[in-house]
PDB file of C-alpha atoms and ligand atoms in Angstrom:
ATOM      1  CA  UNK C 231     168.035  98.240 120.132  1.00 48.00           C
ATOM      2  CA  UNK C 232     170.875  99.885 122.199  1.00 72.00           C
ATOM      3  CA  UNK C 233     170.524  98.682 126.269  1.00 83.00           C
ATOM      4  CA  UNK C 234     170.718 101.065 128.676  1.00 97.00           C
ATOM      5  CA  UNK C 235     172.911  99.381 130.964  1.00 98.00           C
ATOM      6  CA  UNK C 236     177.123  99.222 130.984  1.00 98.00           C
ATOM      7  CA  UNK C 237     179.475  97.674 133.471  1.00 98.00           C
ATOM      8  CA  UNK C 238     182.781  99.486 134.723  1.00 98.00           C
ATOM      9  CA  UNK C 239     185.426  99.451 137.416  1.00 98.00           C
ATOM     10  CA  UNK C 240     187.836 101.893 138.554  1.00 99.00           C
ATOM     11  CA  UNK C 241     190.803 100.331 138.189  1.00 98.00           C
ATOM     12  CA  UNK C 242     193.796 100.134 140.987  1.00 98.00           C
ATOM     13  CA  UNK C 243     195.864 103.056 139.320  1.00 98.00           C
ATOM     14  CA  UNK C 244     192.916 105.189 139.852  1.00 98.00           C
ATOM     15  CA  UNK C 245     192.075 104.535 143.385  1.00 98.00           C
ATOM     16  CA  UNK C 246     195.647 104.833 144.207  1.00 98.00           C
ATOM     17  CA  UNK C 247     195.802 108.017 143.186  1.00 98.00           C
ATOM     18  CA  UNK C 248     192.714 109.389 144.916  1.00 98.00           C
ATOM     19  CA  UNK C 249     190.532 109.736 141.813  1.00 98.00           C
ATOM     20  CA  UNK C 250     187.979 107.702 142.982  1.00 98.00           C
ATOM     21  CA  UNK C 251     185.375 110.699 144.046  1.00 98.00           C
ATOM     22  CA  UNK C 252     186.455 112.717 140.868  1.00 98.00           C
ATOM     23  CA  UNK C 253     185.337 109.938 138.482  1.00 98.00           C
ATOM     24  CA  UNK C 254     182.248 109.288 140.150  1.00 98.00           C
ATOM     25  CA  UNK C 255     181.433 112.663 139.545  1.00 98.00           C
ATOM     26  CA  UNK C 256     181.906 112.400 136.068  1.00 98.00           C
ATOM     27  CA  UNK C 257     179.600 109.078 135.739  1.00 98.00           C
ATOM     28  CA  UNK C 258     176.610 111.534 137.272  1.00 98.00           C
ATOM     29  CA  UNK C 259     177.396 114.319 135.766  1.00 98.00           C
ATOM     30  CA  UNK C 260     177.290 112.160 132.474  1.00 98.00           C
ATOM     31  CA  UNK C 261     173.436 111.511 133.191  1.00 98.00           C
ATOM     32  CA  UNK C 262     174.184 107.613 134.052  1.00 98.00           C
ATOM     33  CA  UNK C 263     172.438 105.943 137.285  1.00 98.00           C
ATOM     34  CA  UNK C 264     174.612 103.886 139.801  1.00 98.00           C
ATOM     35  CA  UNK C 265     172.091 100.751 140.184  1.00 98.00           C
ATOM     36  CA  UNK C 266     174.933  98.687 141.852  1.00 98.00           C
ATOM     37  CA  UNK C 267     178.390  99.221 143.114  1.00 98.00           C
ATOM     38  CA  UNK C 268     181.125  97.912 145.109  1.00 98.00           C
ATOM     39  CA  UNK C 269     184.767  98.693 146.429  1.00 98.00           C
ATOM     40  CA  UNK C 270     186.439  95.215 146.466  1.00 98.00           C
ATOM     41  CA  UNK C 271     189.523  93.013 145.337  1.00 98.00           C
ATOM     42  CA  UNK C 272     189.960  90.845 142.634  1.00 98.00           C
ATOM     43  CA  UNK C 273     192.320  87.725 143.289  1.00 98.00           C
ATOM     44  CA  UNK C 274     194.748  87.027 140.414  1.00 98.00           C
ATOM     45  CA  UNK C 275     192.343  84.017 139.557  1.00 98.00           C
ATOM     46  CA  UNK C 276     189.284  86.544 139.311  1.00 98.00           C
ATOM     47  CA  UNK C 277     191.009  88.882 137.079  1.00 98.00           C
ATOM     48  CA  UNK C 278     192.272  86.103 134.656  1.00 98.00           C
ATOM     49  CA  UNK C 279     189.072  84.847 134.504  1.00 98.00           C
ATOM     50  CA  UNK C 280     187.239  88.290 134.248  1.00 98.00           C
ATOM     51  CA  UNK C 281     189.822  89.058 131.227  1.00 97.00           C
ATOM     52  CA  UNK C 282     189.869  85.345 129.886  1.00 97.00           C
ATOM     53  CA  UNK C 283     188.674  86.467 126.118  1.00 95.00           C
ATOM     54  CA  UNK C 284     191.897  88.742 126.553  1.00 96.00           C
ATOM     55  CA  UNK C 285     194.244  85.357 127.051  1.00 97.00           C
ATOM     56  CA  UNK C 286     196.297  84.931 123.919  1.00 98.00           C
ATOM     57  CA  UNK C 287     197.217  88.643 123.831  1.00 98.00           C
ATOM     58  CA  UNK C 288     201.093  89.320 124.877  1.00 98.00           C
ATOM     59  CA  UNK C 289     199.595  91.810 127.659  1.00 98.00           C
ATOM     60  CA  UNK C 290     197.100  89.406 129.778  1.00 98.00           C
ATOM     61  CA  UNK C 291     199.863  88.617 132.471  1.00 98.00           C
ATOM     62  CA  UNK C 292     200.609  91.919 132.692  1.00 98.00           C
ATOM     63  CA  UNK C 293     197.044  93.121 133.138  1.00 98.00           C
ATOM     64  CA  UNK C 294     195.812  90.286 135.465  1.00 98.00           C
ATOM     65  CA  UNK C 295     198.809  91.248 138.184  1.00 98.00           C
ATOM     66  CA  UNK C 296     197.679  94.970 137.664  1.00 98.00           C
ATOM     67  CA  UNK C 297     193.954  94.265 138.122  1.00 98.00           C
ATOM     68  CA  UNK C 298     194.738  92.389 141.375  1.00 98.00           C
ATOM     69  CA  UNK C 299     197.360  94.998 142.736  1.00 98.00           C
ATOM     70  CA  UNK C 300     194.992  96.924 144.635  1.00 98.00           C
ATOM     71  CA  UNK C 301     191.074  97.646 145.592  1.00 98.00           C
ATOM     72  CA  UNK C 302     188.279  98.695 142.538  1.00 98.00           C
ATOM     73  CA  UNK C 303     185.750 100.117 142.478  1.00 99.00           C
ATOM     74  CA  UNK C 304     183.110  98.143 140.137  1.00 98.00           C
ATOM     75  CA  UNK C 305     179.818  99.365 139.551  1.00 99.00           C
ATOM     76  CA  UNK C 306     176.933  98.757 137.224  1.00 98.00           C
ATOM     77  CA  UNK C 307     175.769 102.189 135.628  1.00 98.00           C
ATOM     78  CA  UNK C 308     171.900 102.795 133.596  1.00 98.00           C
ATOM     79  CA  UNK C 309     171.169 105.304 130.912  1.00 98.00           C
ATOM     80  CA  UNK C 310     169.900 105.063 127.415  1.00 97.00           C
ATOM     81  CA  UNK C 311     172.496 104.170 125.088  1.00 97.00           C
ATOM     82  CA  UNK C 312     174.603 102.566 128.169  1.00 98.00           C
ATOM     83  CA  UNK C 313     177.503 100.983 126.827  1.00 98.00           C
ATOM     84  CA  UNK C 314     178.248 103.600 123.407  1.00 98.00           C
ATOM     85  CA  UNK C 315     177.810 106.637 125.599  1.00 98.00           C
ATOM     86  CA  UNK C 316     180.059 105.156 128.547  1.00 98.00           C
ATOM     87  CA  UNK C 317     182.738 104.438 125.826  1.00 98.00           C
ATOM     88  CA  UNK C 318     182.389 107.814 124.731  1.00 98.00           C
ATOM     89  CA  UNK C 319     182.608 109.502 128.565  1.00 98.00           C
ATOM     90  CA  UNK C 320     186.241 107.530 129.083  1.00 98.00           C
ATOM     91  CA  UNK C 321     187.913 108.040 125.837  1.00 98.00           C
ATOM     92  CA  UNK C 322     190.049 105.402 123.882  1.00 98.00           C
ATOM     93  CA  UNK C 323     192.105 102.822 125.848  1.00 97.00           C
ATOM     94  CA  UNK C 324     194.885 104.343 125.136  1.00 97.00           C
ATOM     95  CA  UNK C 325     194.935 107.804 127.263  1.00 97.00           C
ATOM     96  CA  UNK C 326     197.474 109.371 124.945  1.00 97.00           C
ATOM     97  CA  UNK C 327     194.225 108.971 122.390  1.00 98.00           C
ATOM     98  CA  UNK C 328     191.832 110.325 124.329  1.00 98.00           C
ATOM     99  CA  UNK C 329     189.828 112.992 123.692  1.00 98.00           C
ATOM    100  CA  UNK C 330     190.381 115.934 126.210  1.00 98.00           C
ATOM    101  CA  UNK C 331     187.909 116.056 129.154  1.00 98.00           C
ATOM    102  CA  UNK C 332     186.958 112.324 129.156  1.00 98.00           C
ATOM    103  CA  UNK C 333     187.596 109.938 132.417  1.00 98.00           C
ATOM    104  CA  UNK C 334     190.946 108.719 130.841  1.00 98.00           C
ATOM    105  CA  UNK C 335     192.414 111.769 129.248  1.00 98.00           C
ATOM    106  CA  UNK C 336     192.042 113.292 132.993  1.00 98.00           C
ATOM    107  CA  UNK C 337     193.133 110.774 135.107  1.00 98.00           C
ATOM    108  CA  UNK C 338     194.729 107.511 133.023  1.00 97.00           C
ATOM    109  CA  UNK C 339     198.356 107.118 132.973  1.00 93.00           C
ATOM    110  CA  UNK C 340     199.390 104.416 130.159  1.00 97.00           C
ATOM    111  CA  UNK C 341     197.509 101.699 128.339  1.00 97.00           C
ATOM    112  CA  UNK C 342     197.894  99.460 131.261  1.00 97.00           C
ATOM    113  CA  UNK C 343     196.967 101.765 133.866  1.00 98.00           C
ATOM    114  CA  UNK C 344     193.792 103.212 132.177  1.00 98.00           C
ATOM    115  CA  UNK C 345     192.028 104.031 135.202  1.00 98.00           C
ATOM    116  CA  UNK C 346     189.078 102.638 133.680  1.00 98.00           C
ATOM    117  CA  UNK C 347     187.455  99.837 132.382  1.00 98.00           C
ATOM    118  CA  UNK C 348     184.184 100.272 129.834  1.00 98.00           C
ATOM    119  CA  UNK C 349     182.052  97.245 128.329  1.00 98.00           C
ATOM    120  CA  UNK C 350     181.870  97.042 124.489  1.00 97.00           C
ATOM    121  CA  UNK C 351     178.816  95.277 123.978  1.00 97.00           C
ATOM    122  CA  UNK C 352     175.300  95.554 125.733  1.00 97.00           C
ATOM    123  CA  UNK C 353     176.319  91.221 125.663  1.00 97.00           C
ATOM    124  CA  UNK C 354     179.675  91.681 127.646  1.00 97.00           C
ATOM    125  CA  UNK C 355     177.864  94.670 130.144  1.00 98.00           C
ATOM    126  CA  UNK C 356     175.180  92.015 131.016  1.00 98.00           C
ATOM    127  CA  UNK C 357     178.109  89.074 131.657  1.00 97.00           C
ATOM    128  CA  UNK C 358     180.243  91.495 133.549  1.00 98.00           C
ATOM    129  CA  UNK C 359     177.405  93.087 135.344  1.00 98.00           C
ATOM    130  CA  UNK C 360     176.594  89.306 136.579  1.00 98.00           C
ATOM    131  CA  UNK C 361     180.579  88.576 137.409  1.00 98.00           C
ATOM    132  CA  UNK C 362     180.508  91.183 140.044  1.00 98.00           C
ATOM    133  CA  UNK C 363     176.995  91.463 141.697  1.00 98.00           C
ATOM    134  CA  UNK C 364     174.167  89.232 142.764  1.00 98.00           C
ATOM    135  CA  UNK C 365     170.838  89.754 141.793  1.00 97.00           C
ATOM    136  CA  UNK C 366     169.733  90.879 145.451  1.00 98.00           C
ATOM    137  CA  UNK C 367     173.011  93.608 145.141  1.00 98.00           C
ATOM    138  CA  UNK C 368     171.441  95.578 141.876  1.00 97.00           C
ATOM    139  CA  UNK C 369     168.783  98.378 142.625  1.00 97.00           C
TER     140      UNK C 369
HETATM  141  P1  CMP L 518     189.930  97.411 129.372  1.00 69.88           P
HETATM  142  O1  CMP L 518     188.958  98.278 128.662  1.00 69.88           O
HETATM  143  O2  CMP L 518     189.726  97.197 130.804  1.00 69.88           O
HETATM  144  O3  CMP L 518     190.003  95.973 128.653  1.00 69.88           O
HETATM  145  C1  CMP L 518     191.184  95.314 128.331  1.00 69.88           C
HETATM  146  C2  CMP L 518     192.387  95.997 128.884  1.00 69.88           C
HETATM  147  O4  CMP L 518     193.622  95.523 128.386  1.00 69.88           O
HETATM  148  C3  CMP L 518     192.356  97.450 128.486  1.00 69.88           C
HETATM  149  O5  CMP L 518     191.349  98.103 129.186  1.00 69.88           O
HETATM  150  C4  CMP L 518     193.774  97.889 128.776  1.00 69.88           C
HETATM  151  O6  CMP L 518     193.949  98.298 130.110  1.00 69.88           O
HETATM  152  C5  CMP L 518     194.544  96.590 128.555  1.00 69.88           C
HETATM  153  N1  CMP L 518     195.359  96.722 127.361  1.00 69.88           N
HETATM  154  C6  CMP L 518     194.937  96.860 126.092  1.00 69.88           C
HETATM  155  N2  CMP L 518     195.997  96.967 125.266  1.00 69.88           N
HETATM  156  C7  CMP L 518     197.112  96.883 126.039  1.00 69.88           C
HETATM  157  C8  CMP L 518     198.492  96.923 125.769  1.00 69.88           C
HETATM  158  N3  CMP L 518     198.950  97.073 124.525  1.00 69.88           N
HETATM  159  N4  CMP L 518     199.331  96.824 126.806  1.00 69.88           N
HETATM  160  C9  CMP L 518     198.864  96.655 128.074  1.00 69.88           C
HETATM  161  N5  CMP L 518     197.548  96.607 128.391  1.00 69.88           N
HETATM  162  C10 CMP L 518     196.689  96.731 127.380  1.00 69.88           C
END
């Protein structure tokens, strides 16, 4: 059965370039819930570890200095069919494959910088959901 909870952050190319209250407009307008959610920092040793299964690929250095440039915005989002329809809201990882009107067509600039990050599994939205926030932080 499909969970109805995803995990995402806006990444640091996003909030640099004032998209923040945009995108968060698109998440409600997309019928999804904000049960937890929080502007923060990752340290280069967070992001490594948030993007560990990503390790072996040529990219990871590159994407662990880019997700500890600059302030995210990570939140925890709730609707049925969480983690497909979330997918479908941002568009492919690569913005130059994304469909128009989703989150990355709009606002990504490269691969890289994406702007946002989905989960792919209702598994990984549950393990990312717990890397960020606390029990007591989810409402
Ligand atoms: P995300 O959905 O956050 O999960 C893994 C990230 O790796 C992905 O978004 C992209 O930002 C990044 N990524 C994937 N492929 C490449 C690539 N070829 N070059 C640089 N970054 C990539």
């Amino acid at each position: 059965m499909a969970g109805n909870r995803t995990f995402t952050m806006i990444k640091p190319d996003a909030v640099k370039n004032g998209h923040i209250g945009a995108i968060l407009e698109k998440i409600n307008s997309g019928g999804f819930r904000i049960v937890a959610m929080k502007y923060t920092k990752l340290s280069s040793e967070k992001a490594g570890e948030f993007y560990a299964v990503h390790k072996a690929r040529p990219f990871y250095g590159e994407l662990v200095e880019f997700m500890s440039s600059g302030p995210i915005v990570a939140a925890i989002l709730e609707k049925d069919n969480a983690v497909e329809d979330f997918r479908t809201l941002i568009g492919a990882t690569n913005p130059a494959e994304a469909a128009p009107g989703t989150i990355r067509a709009l606002f990504a600039t490269s691969i890289g910088e994406n702007a946002v990050h989905g989960s792919d599994s209702d598994e990984n939205a549950s393990i990312e959901g717990s890397f960020h926030f606390a029990g007591t932080e989810i409402f």
